[in-house]
């Protein structure tokens, strides 16, 4: 008999069976996206769960934001626990033109970040290349009736006809979700914004472009504080750019930013107003034997994420995901190969510009599993405890409702199993750049070009 203080065994996360909780066509129709010939404006450019996981927001290249809400469990739909339906859709950004620089500003949504919920309303930040907007999402299911000075159409009455006073009452109405812009944070960046991050103090956030990071107060739109500036006096001396940044989840004074040289810089805002001098530099020494023309390109960090505990950082470069301990700067404590079979194809990937694709990465709620995307609509999961990994595919053909996703395997050469796919037959136009994991449960969101897939743990879904 096990002692009471014996820890429960860790689940084998790689063996978790993932399935779709709802028919796929329904979700695709809700997104209003064509399945086979997607327009450029329909391609999903960011995916983000809110802090409870009840809402999921996606942004696309057309400047639209689609918010999904988790369906409550009901007796009529026992398997709807992981199902999300469209909650609200709105146009966040429009195409603009910078007349001073004669440049078009795309409406594409680069990032969405939810603010911690303070009241009944929800709030999120969305940004394109230049402008950040704060949106408020509210529900209305009652309407006032019985005004003294207005008629039913809302027009003012003739005061001479008002002979008595009545108390207005609230009458039930169909639920209406209203999205309204609360703040517009513009003119803060000369270069393209690549990331935004909300601080744990719930009052400030930062935005990063290629060369600078700015700190904003959520209530002030006309000014921001520059906290990092790596622009050299002579642009010919430029050797690296900022690729991503994020605040620490618990310490409001700490943030990290990554660079195109593969390094991470942890900064402490208590040390100086301008954090050009980092507190810690995380950088892995390069192996001279692996040095090639593409080394610098594939070492560029495309995404960085703090773990929920705040102890670790997760980074993604072109071929690997790495876990860094905040207490060890010399090297990552874990390195996982995402698609090492592409190392021999870097030349053709360079010619097609695929080598510059920016893949994101995600932690699960307990920081024990890592998820990131790949080509051919594949996405990868790595179990940090067992060191096992799995490749899964997000596609309409392989994703029938309630059907378990089958692990996929890429064959480089030699003998091929029946279900193996050759590295030469991978479709590089089908890429999963954006993924998100529910903050507490086994529910994941995968953006595959213009399609959004939401998978859940089949074991837990069958229990509901």
mmCIF file with all atom_site columns, C-alpha atoms in Angstrom, residues 297 318 346-359 375 428 431:
data_model
loop_
_atom_site.group_PDB
_atom_site.id
_atom_site.type_symbol
_atom_site.label_atom_id
_atom_site.label_alt_id
_atom_site.label_comp_id
_atom_site.label_asym_id
_atom_site.label_entity_id
_atom_site.label_seq_id
_atom_site.pdbx_PDB_ins_code
_atom_site.Cartn_x
_atom_site.Cartn_y
_atom_site.Cartn_z
_atom_site.occupancy
_atom_site.B_iso_or_equiv
_atom_site.pdbx_formal_charge
_atom_site.auth_seq_id
_atom_site.auth_comp_id
_atom_site.auth_asym_id
_atom_site.auth_atom_id
_atom_site.pdbx_PDB_model_num
ATOM 1  C CA . UNK A 1 297 ? 19.696 32.105 -39.911 1.00 0.00 ? 297 UNK A CA 1
ATOM 2  C CA . UNK A 1 318 ? 14.234 26.984 -36.943 1.00 0.00 ? 318 UNK A CA 1
ATOM 3  C CA . UNK A 1 346 ? 18.380 24.079 -45.971 1.00 0.00 ? 346 UNK A CA 1
ATOM 4  C CA . UNK A 1 347 ? 19.577 25.259 -49.375 1.00 0.00 ? 347 UNK A CA 1
ATOM 5  C CA . UNK A 1 348 ? 16.202 24.744 -51.070 1.00 0.00 ? 348 UNK A CA 1
ATOM 6  C CA . UNK A 1 349 ? 14.401 26.101 -47.975 1.00 0.00 ? 349 UNK A CA 1
ATOM 7  C CA . UNK A 1 350 ? 16.552 29.225 -48.242 1.00 0.00 ? 350 UNK A CA 1
ATOM 8  C CA . UNK A 1 351 ? 15.694 29.685 -51.899 1.00 0.00 ? 351 UNK A CA 1
ATOM 9  C CA . UNK A 1 352 ? 11.959 29.380 -51.158 1.00 0.00 ? 352 UNK A CA 1
ATOM 10 C CA . UNK A 1 353 ? 12.245 31.712 -48.100 1.00 0.00 ? 353 UNK A CA 1
ATOM 11 C CA . UNK A 1 354 ? 10.809 28.973 -45.868 1.00 0.00 ? 354 UNK A CA 1
ATOM 12 C CA . UNK A 1 355 ? 13.968 29.144 -43.741 1.00 0.00 ? 355 UNK A CA 1
ATOM 13 C CA . UNK A 1 356 ? 12.714 32.519 -42.472 1.00 0.00 ? 356 UNK A CA 1
ATOM 14 C CA . UNK A 1 357 ? 9.399  31.115 -41.170 1.00 0.00 ? 357 UNK A CA 1
ATOM 15 C CA . UNK A 1 358 ? 8.765  32.090 -37.559 1.00 0.00 ? 358 UNK A CA 1
ATOM 16 C CA . UNK A 1 359 ? 7.414  29.150 -35.559 1.00 0.00 ? 359 UNK A CA 1
ATOM 17 C CA . UNK A 1 375 ? 5.588  21.658 -41.972 1.00 0.00 ? 375 UNK A CA 1
ATOM 18 C CA . UNK A 1 428 ? 6.117  23.246 -47.194 1.00 0.00 ? 428 UNK A CA 1
ATOM 19 C CA . UNK A 1 431 ? 2.881  25.064 -42.037 1.00 0.00 ? 431 UNK A CA 1
#
